[in-house]
Amino acid sequence: MTKTTTSFYQSVQNYFDEAAIHTGLPEGLLGQIKICNAVYQMRFPVKIGNGVQVIEAYRVQHSHHRTPTKGGIRYSNHVNQEEVMALATLMTYKCAIVDVPFGGAKGGVKINPWEFTPGQLERITRRYTTELIRRNFIGPSIDVPAPDYGTGSREMAWIYDTYRTFHGDDIDAAGCVTGKPVSQNGIRGREEATGRGVFYGIREACSYKDDMKALGLKVGTEGKTMVVQGLGNVGAHTAKISQDEGGIVIVGISEVEGAIYKKSGIDIHDLIKFRKETGSILNYPGAESYDKKDRKSVMEFECDILVPAALENQITAENVKKVKAKIIAEAANGPVTSEAATVLQKGGRMVIPDVFLNAGGVTVSYFEWLKNLSHMRFGRMEKRFNQKQYDQVVGVVEKLTGKKVDKRDRQLIVRGADEVDLVRSGLEETMINSYNEIREVMKRKKKIKSLRNAAFVVAINKISSDYMALGIFP
Ligand code: GLU
């Protein structure tokens, strides 16, 4: 008999059940937190070429304990109701973990976006948005989509424009979707946000001497080796920021066309340039190449940190024993099945879970939504004021000491924060605080053996307190 892999949705439910027992909360309340509140399945026709194609699509709102609900829209051939339910469920816990005041949601359109022209994609996106508007499944205070696998700022701009066409009188219309281009009421730093958050999460995890010692690793990120599966938005930014700001050495990368490994390190910027020029990462100078059919061997590459940054169910009961990395950093949603996660935990590996690690995207989406509701760019009010004050402080220091501050130092000190500085700083604060909250729960409760288990406990407790405040549950 062939062994079936635990489904993605089942994995998420397993993680919930494993955490729920540590919370001591009543069953009814746990049941309410666990289930999906609303599932909207749709089929709509779109003119493609000379014919008409019927498109299958979904929007799932997992939890209304806080509104709006929030979560990306995925364009992929693998989309199905269970997958979208799993992703929406993860969004609820993710938002709770990083204190973003939204319920979880997710959308999916069952298409391979790379098979369609931009014009066709625009028609599909606008039609999907119209369906959401008709059912009241989108709006700045209802449900706010964002990019996910297969979508980006372009699609978000179409969604925003479609929404505005129907709701021209809504002064907050820009808050109906996040991840928009900066010129279309987006926010600086949103595109890199998930990858940047992944780096901050990894850096925080690596900052604890004892935790690193238990893995046989040195403290800090400098010199650690990393393998990244998938060079999409999340994978590429994670790799770039880890290399540039963390001194991490990228030794392996995989993409649709295959995988490469180079023990001495791959300069990620150079590799991205190489792929642009040749159309492939394969045959990158000095690297071993594995073609398309062997690309999954990326999971088995020798490294300290493995970053699955593509889709779910990549590390399963079948291949988990071959994983050599000490730290598995879940940049994608659900890359490790619950069965495989148990094996990794028992084997003493550290898995930094998706519900925390990739929450940088939704965190900066929250900042974008706030910007849209306030109708003003972050930093606009205080930047110059701060600059003048810092300048005065430097002047006083110079007067008191009788020494002149170096011109470069002065420039650095007196600089007021721009929007992107504030976004990065807010993201860094969020990732550091959330990691420590999770880690402390794990250290405090002996029975909690993994960061994921702790993260789910944190999430369930936070969500339950919202329900408790309503007095519905005893
Ligand atoms: N799709 C991203 C995620 O899975 C971002 C969601 C958002 O920004 O709302 O977290």
XYZ file of C-alpha atoms and ligand atoms in Angstrom:
484
model
C 0.000 0.000 0.000
C 1.337 3.416 -0.817
C 1.680 5.786 2.080
C -0.506 8.860 1.763
C 0.922 12.172 2.946
C -0.978 13.985 5.663
C -3.068 16.632 3.904
C -2.160 20.261 4.467
C -5.470 21.019 6.178
C -5.109 17.942 8.366
C -1.608 19.036 9.365
C -2.916 22.439 10.435
C -5.724 20.810 12.439
C -3.202 18.452 14.052
C -1.050 21.401 15.097
C -4.134 23.031 16.608
C -5.132 19.888 18.555
C -1.596 19.366 19.847
C -1.595 22.918 21.204
C -5.205 23.046 22.421
C -4.534 20.485 25.163
C -2.066 22.865 26.789
C -4.560 25.732 27.008
C -7.185 24.177 29.316
C -9.913 26.006 27.387
C -13.451 24.568 27.083
C -14.116 22.323 24.110
C -16.884 24.506 22.667
C -14.612 27.505 22.538
C -11.771 25.518 21.003
C -14.194 24.200 18.382
C -15.286 27.724 17.523
C -11.685 28.867 17.099
C -10.780 25.851 14.984
C -13.457 25.848 12.290
C -13.718 28.016 9.180
C -16.480 30.608 9.584
C -17.286 31.204 5.919
C -16.355 29.421 2.702
C -17.284 30.932 -0.641
C -16.730 28.727 -3.650
C -17.333 30.298 -7.019
C -17.231 29.463 -10.712
C -17.245 32.248 -13.259
C -16.734 32.477 -17.019
C -13.918 34.528 -18.536
C -13.250 35.139 -22.227
C -9.878 33.583 -23.029
C -8.684 33.724 -26.661
C -11.576 32.753 -28.898
C -13.403 30.806 -26.237
C -14.706 31.016 -22.709
C -13.052 29.385 -19.731
C -14.944 28.595 -16.536
C -12.685 29.508 -13.618
C -12.875 27.833 -10.218
C -12.091 30.134 -7.292
C -12.479 30.506 -3.528
C -12.427 32.934 -0.650
C -12.399 31.511 2.842
C -12.817 33.598 5.989
C -11.582 31.443 8.802
C -12.313 33.639 11.796
C -14.465 36.671 12.456
C -13.277 37.136 16.027
C -11.681 40.280 14.645
C -12.558 42.127 11.476
C -11.614 42.792 8.805
C -10.407 39.344 7.886
C -7.095 39.298 6.060
C -5.052 37.083 3.794
C -3.568 36.726 0.356
C -4.949 35.476 -2.938
C -3.174 32.578 -4.575
C -3.129 31.795 -8.290
C -2.121 28.172 -8.783
C -3.273 25.036 -10.522
C -3.208 23.205 -7.189
C -5.803 25.428 -5.555
C -8.682 23.529 -3.966
C -11.115 24.223 -1.156
C -9.144 22.349 1.499
C -5.935 24.142 0.618
C -7.563 27.565 0.859
C -9.184 26.546 4.156
C -5.800 25.505 5.533
C -4.200 28.764 4.423
C -7.055 30.875 5.844
C -6.765 29.015 9.147
C -3.038 29.691 9.333
C -3.728 33.393 8.711
C -5.870 33.616 11.862
C -3.104 32.199 14.058
C -0.448 34.203 12.240
C -2.246 37.507 12.846
C -2.774 36.656 16.510
C 0.886 35.716 17.013
C 2.192 39.020 15.640
C -0.602 41.101 17.212
C -2.133 42.189 13.952
C -5.829 42.841 14.724
C -7.403 40.804 11.925
C -9.175 37.501 11.487
C -7.680 35.076 8.980
C -8.802 34.627 5.380
C -7.410 33.402 2.076
C -8.379 33.370 -1.560
C -7.476 31.032 -4.375
C -7.986 30.990 -8.119
C -7.346 27.654 -9.790
C -5.212 28.737 -12.737
C -1.587 28.521 -13.751
C -0.868 32.275 -14.004
C 2.161 31.715 -16.244
C -0.116 30.295 -18.974
C -2.114 33.512 -19.371
C -1.343 36.876 -20.945
C -1.415 39.975 -18.711
C -4.677 41.008 -20.381
C -6.292 37.650 -19.572
C -5.016 37.772 -16.002
C -6.498 41.227 -15.628
C -9.906 39.970 -16.810
C -9.758 37.017 -14.391
C -8.689 39.244 -11.477
C -11.345 41.869 -12.121
C -14.048 39.218 -12.479
C -12.949 37.465 -9.279
C -13.053 40.818 -7.448
C -16.541 41.508 -8.796
C -17.701 38.168 -7.378
C -16.256 39.119 -3.997
C -17.932 42.536 -4.094
C -21.301 41.013 -4.981
C -21.173 38.709 -1.958
C -19.781 41.354 0.367
C -16.541 39.389 0.712
C -14.213 42.368 0.267
C -13.895 45.836 1.807
C -11.606 47.797 4.142
C -13.699 46.769 7.159
C -14.824 43.365 5.828
C -12.069 41.318 4.211
C -8.785 42.635 2.826
C -6.864 40.501 0.306
C -3.124 40.723 -0.445
C -0.599 38.949 -2.676
C 0.281 35.294 -2.247
C 1.825 32.624 -4.481
C 1.317 33.594 -8.144
C 0.075 37.130 -7.488
C 1.765 40.477 -6.817
C 1.289 44.228 -6.716
C -0.064 44.292 -10.284
C -3.022 42.081 -9.377
C -3.623 44.124 -6.206
C -3.829 47.318 -8.295
C -6.526 45.671 -10.474
C -8.442 44.604 -7.374
C -8.268 48.115 -5.928
C -9.391 49.676 -9.197
C -12.316 47.261 -9.549
C -13.391 47.889 -5.963
C -13.218 51.635 -6.496
C -15.390 51.357 -9.595
C -18.167 49.854 -7.475
C -17.517 51.851 -4.294
C -16.496 55.260 -5.592
C -18.042 56.905 -2.542
C -15.974 54.920 -0.030
C -13.306 57.302 1.212
C -11.336 54.342 2.621
C -11.510 52.302 -0.596
C -7.697 52.007 -0.780
C -7.835 49.871 2.372
C -9.780 47.146 0.520
C -6.560 45.381 -0.493
C -2.871 45.541 0.506
C 0.347 44.854 -1.343
C -0.579 47.534 -3.885
C 2.107 49.366 -5.880
C 3.498 52.334 -3.945
C 2.064 54.677 -6.598
C -1.380 53.162 -5.992
C -1.575 53.750 -2.244
C 0.802 50.931 -1.383
C 3.532 51.181 1.232
C 7.295 51.165 0.849
C 8.818 47.929 2.121
C 5.771 45.702 1.539
C 7.316 43.712 -1.295
C 10.361 42.633 0.698
C 8.398 42.335 3.959
C 7.891 38.571 4.169
C 11.531 37.842 3.319
C 12.770 40.542 5.670
C 10.574 39.162 8.434
C 11.963 35.680 7.770
C 15.475 37.046 8.213
C 14.606 38.883 11.458
C 12.995 35.697 12.786
C 16.022 33.565 11.929
C 18.391 36.152 13.380
C 16.470 36.231 16.649
C 16.386 32.428 16.867
C 20.145 32.317 16.276
C 20.842 34.902 18.966
C 20.370 32.489 21.876
C 23.626 30.817 22.820
C 22.023 27.867 24.600
C 19.582 27.135 21.796
C 22.397 27.211 19.236
C 24.639 25.085 21.431
C 21.921 22.419 21.621
C 21.993 22.293 17.805
C 25.784 22.208 17.694
C 25.903 25.679 16.139
C 27.611 28.935 17.009
C 25.568 31.883 18.175
C 24.602 34.521 15.562
C 23.956 34.381 11.831
C 27.429 35.317 10.543
C 28.943 32.489 8.483
C 25.986 30.122 8.801
C 25.108 28.279 5.606
C 21.643 28.484 4.053
C 19.724 26.627 1.347
C 16.627 28.260 -0.135
C 13.896 26.384 -1.969
C 12.189 28.756 -4.407
C 13.354 32.114 -5.708
C 9.969 33.798 -5.763
C 9.326 37.008 -3.851
C 9.785 35.427 -0.409
C 12.771 33.188 -1.233
C 14.679 35.851 -3.155
C 14.307 38.530 -0.484
C 15.115 36.102 2.303
C 18.309 35.061 0.523
C 19.376 38.629 -0.324
C 18.758 40.064 3.144
C 20.275 37.030 4.909
C 23.432 37.385 2.825
C 23.693 41.192 2.931
C 22.608 41.919 6.488
C 23.262 38.644 8.300
C 26.523 37.507 6.705
C 24.849 34.182 5.884
C 26.411 32.096 3.110
C 23.884 30.842 0.533
C 25.075 27.393 -0.584
C 22.014 25.980 -2.353
C 18.997 27.196 -4.308
C 16.179 25.491 -6.165
C 13.667 26.742 -8.675
C 11.217 25.149 -11.151
C 14.051 24.276 -13.557
C 16.213 22.484 -10.992
C 18.568 23.008 -8.067
C 22.184 24.055 -7.550
C 24.690 23.566 -4.736
C 28.012 25.290 -4.168
C 29.813 24.645 -0.916
C 31.913 27.808 -1.067
C 28.823 29.992 -1.469
C 26.680 31.546 -4.168
C 26.403 35.305 -4.442
C 22.645 35.657 -4.600
C 22.644 38.907 -6.567
C 24.958 37.368 -9.126
C 22.787 34.259 -9.366
C 19.622 36.289 -9.945
C 21.434 38.200 -12.703
C 22.653 34.886 -14.171
C 19.105 33.498 -14.190
C 17.793 36.625 -15.912
C 20.412 36.273 -18.627
C 20.259 32.498 -19.176
C 16.686 31.777 -18.105
C 17.841 29.204 -15.558
C 19.842 28.754 -12.361
C 21.353 25.553 -13.783
C 25.018 25.577 -14.827
C 25.810 28.486 -12.544
C 29.634 28.643 -12.568
C 31.246 26.400 -9.972
C 27.975 24.880 -8.742
C 26.700 21.305 -8.961
C 23.443 21.261 -10.958
C 20.441 18.986 -10.399
C 17.862 19.025 -13.172
C 14.095 19.473 -12.901
C 13.266 15.911 -11.892
C 15.850 15.963 -9.093
C 15.096 19.450 -7.836
C 13.511 18.162 -4.637
C 16.956 16.967 -3.513
C 17.436 20.593 -2.418
C 15.842 19.471 0.862
C 18.752 17.106 1.430
C 21.562 19.589 0.829
C 24.148 20.028 3.565
C 23.527 23.339 5.391
C 22.769 24.937 8.756
C 19.506 26.584 7.739
C 17.015 25.190 5.219
C 14.407 27.681 3.993
C 11.458 26.128 2.152
C 9.990 29.217 0.469
C 7.602 27.758 -2.092
C 4.529 25.659 -1.408
C 3.093 23.356 1.240
C 3.899 19.670 1.890
C 7.542 19.755 0.799
C 9.046 17.954 3.787
C 6.971 14.858 4.365
C 7.299 11.486 6.113
C 9.014 10.250 2.925
C 11.945 12.654 2.757
C 12.250 14.011 6.298
C 14.959 11.533 7.295
C 17.189 12.888 4.543
C 17.009 16.491 5.732
C 20.425 17.490 7.059
C 19.779 21.084 8.122
C 19.766 21.868 11.846
C 17.313 24.720 11.458
C 14.273 24.523 9.194
C 12.924 28.021 8.622
C 9.383 27.846 7.231
C 9.156 30.823 4.909
C 6.329 29.188 2.928
C 2.978 28.248 4.415
C 2.819 24.630 5.549
C 6.036 23.299 3.962
C 6.424 20.597 6.639
C 3.650 18.060 7.269
C 2.709 17.395 10.887
C 4.175 13.865 10.657
C 7.497 15.182 9.370
C 7.496 17.941 11.983
C 7.294 15.324 14.736
C 10.285 13.487 13.270
C 12.298 16.716 13.115
C 11.412 17.655 16.664
C 12.344 14.218 17.990
C 15.590 14.428 16.079
C 16.470 17.611 17.966
C 16.122 19.995 14.997
C 14.744 23.471 15.300
C 11.726 24.254 13.131
C 10.861 27.959 13.075
C 7.166 27.732 12.212
C 5.379 29.473 9.334
C 2.689 30.987 11.562
C 5.397 33.130 13.089
C 8.206 33.234 10.568
C 6.373 34.388 7.446
C 4.125 36.843 9.280
C 6.204 39.800 8.074
C 3.990 40.052 4.985
C 0.760 40.498 6.881
C 2.470 42.731 9.443
C 3.456 45.239 6.767
C 0.041 44.766 5.137
C -1.361 45.982 8.441
C 0.869 49.056 8.220
C -0.345 49.638 4.660
C -3.977 49.352 5.739
C -3.353 51.843 8.555
C -1.691 54.198 6.079
C -4.714 53.909 3.784
C -7.152 54.650 6.605
C -5.098 57.593 7.823
C -4.675 58.876 4.254
C -1.114 59.850 4.991
C 2.382 58.499 4.478
C 4.232 57.400 7.613
C 6.910 59.901 8.636
C 5.359 62.877 6.892
C 4.516 64.761 10.083
C 7.614 64.134 12.165
C 10.585 63.596 9.845
C 11.738 67.233 9.535
C 10.898 68.005 13.135
C 13.064 65.121 14.328
C 15.866 66.130 11.980
C 15.926 69.635 13.431
C 15.914 68.353 16.993
C 18.767 65.872 16.357
C 20.669 68.671 14.682
C 20.261 70.817 17.761
C 21.412 67.988 20.032
C 24.568 67.549 17.937
C 25.108 71.298 18.124
C 24.862 71.245 21.929
C 27.271 68.287 22.142
C 29.755 70.144 19.940
C 29.435 73.260 22.083
C 29.914 71.352 25.325
C 32.853 69.276 24.135
C 34.406 71.897 21.920
C 34.828 69.212 19.249
C 33.252 69.031 15.792
C 31.229 65.907 14.918
C 32.463 64.294 11.689
C 30.293 65.294 8.671
C 29.296 61.704 7.844
C 28.451 60.902 11.457
C 26.407 64.057 11.665
C 24.433 63.097 8.561
C 23.707 59.690 10.049
C 22.622 61.073 13.414
C 20.380 63.868 12.185
C 18.551 61.832 9.574
C 14.791 61.670 10.224
C 12.973 58.419 9.487
C 11.367 57.872 6.091
C 8.406 55.583 5.521
C 10.585 52.595 4.664
C 12.705 53.101 7.813
C 9.599 53.103 9.962
C 8.142 50.068 8.217
C 11.357 48.096 8.704
C 11.633 49.186 12.303
C 8.009 48.215 13.028
C 8.563 44.874 11.358
C 11.772 44.198 13.284
C 10.071 45.062 16.574
C 7.175 42.753 15.731
C 9.312 39.766 14.773
C 11.604 40.086 17.802
C 8.760 40.459 20.300
C 6.731 37.627 18.840
C 9.684 35.244 18.758
C 10.439 35.906 22.395
C 6.825 35.479 23.406
C 6.751 32.067 21.736
C 10.159 31.030 23.064
C 9.231 31.955 26.614
C 6.076 29.812 26.472
C 8.193 26.916 25.244
C 10.785 27.365 27.990
C 8.157 27.817 30.699
C 6.040 24.777 29.897
C 8.033 21.555 29.889
C 5.371 19.658 27.922
C 5.652 22.096 25.020
C 8.450 20.710 22.937
C 8.473 22.785 19.769
C 8.294 26.416 18.734
C 5.237 25.586 16.624
C 3.426 24.035 19.538
C 4.218 27.146 21.597
C 3.191 29.486 18.763
C -0.207 27.773 18.467
C -0.698 27.984 22.249
C 0.029 31.722 22.099
C -2.399 32.145 19.191
C -5.224 30.120 20.744
C -4.929 31.992 24.044
C -5.051 35.380 22.357
C -8.043 34.478 20.160
C -9.907 32.898 23.061
C -9.606 36.053 25.129
C -11.501 37.921 22.389
C -14.342 35.395 22.586
C -14.271 35.386 26.400
C -14.718 39.159 26.398
C -17.968 38.644 24.490
C -19.285 36.442 27.288
C -20.533 33.748 24.859
C -18.392 31.061 26.401
C -18.311 30.396 30.134
N -0.084 35.985 1.582
C 0.685 36.446 2.702
C 0.630 35.430 3.830
O 0.427 34.265 3.599
C 0.324 37.859 3.110
C -1.047 38.083 3.618
C -1.418 39.540 3.815
O -0.565 40.392 3.672
O -2.589 39.797 4.118
O 0.887 35.732 4.962
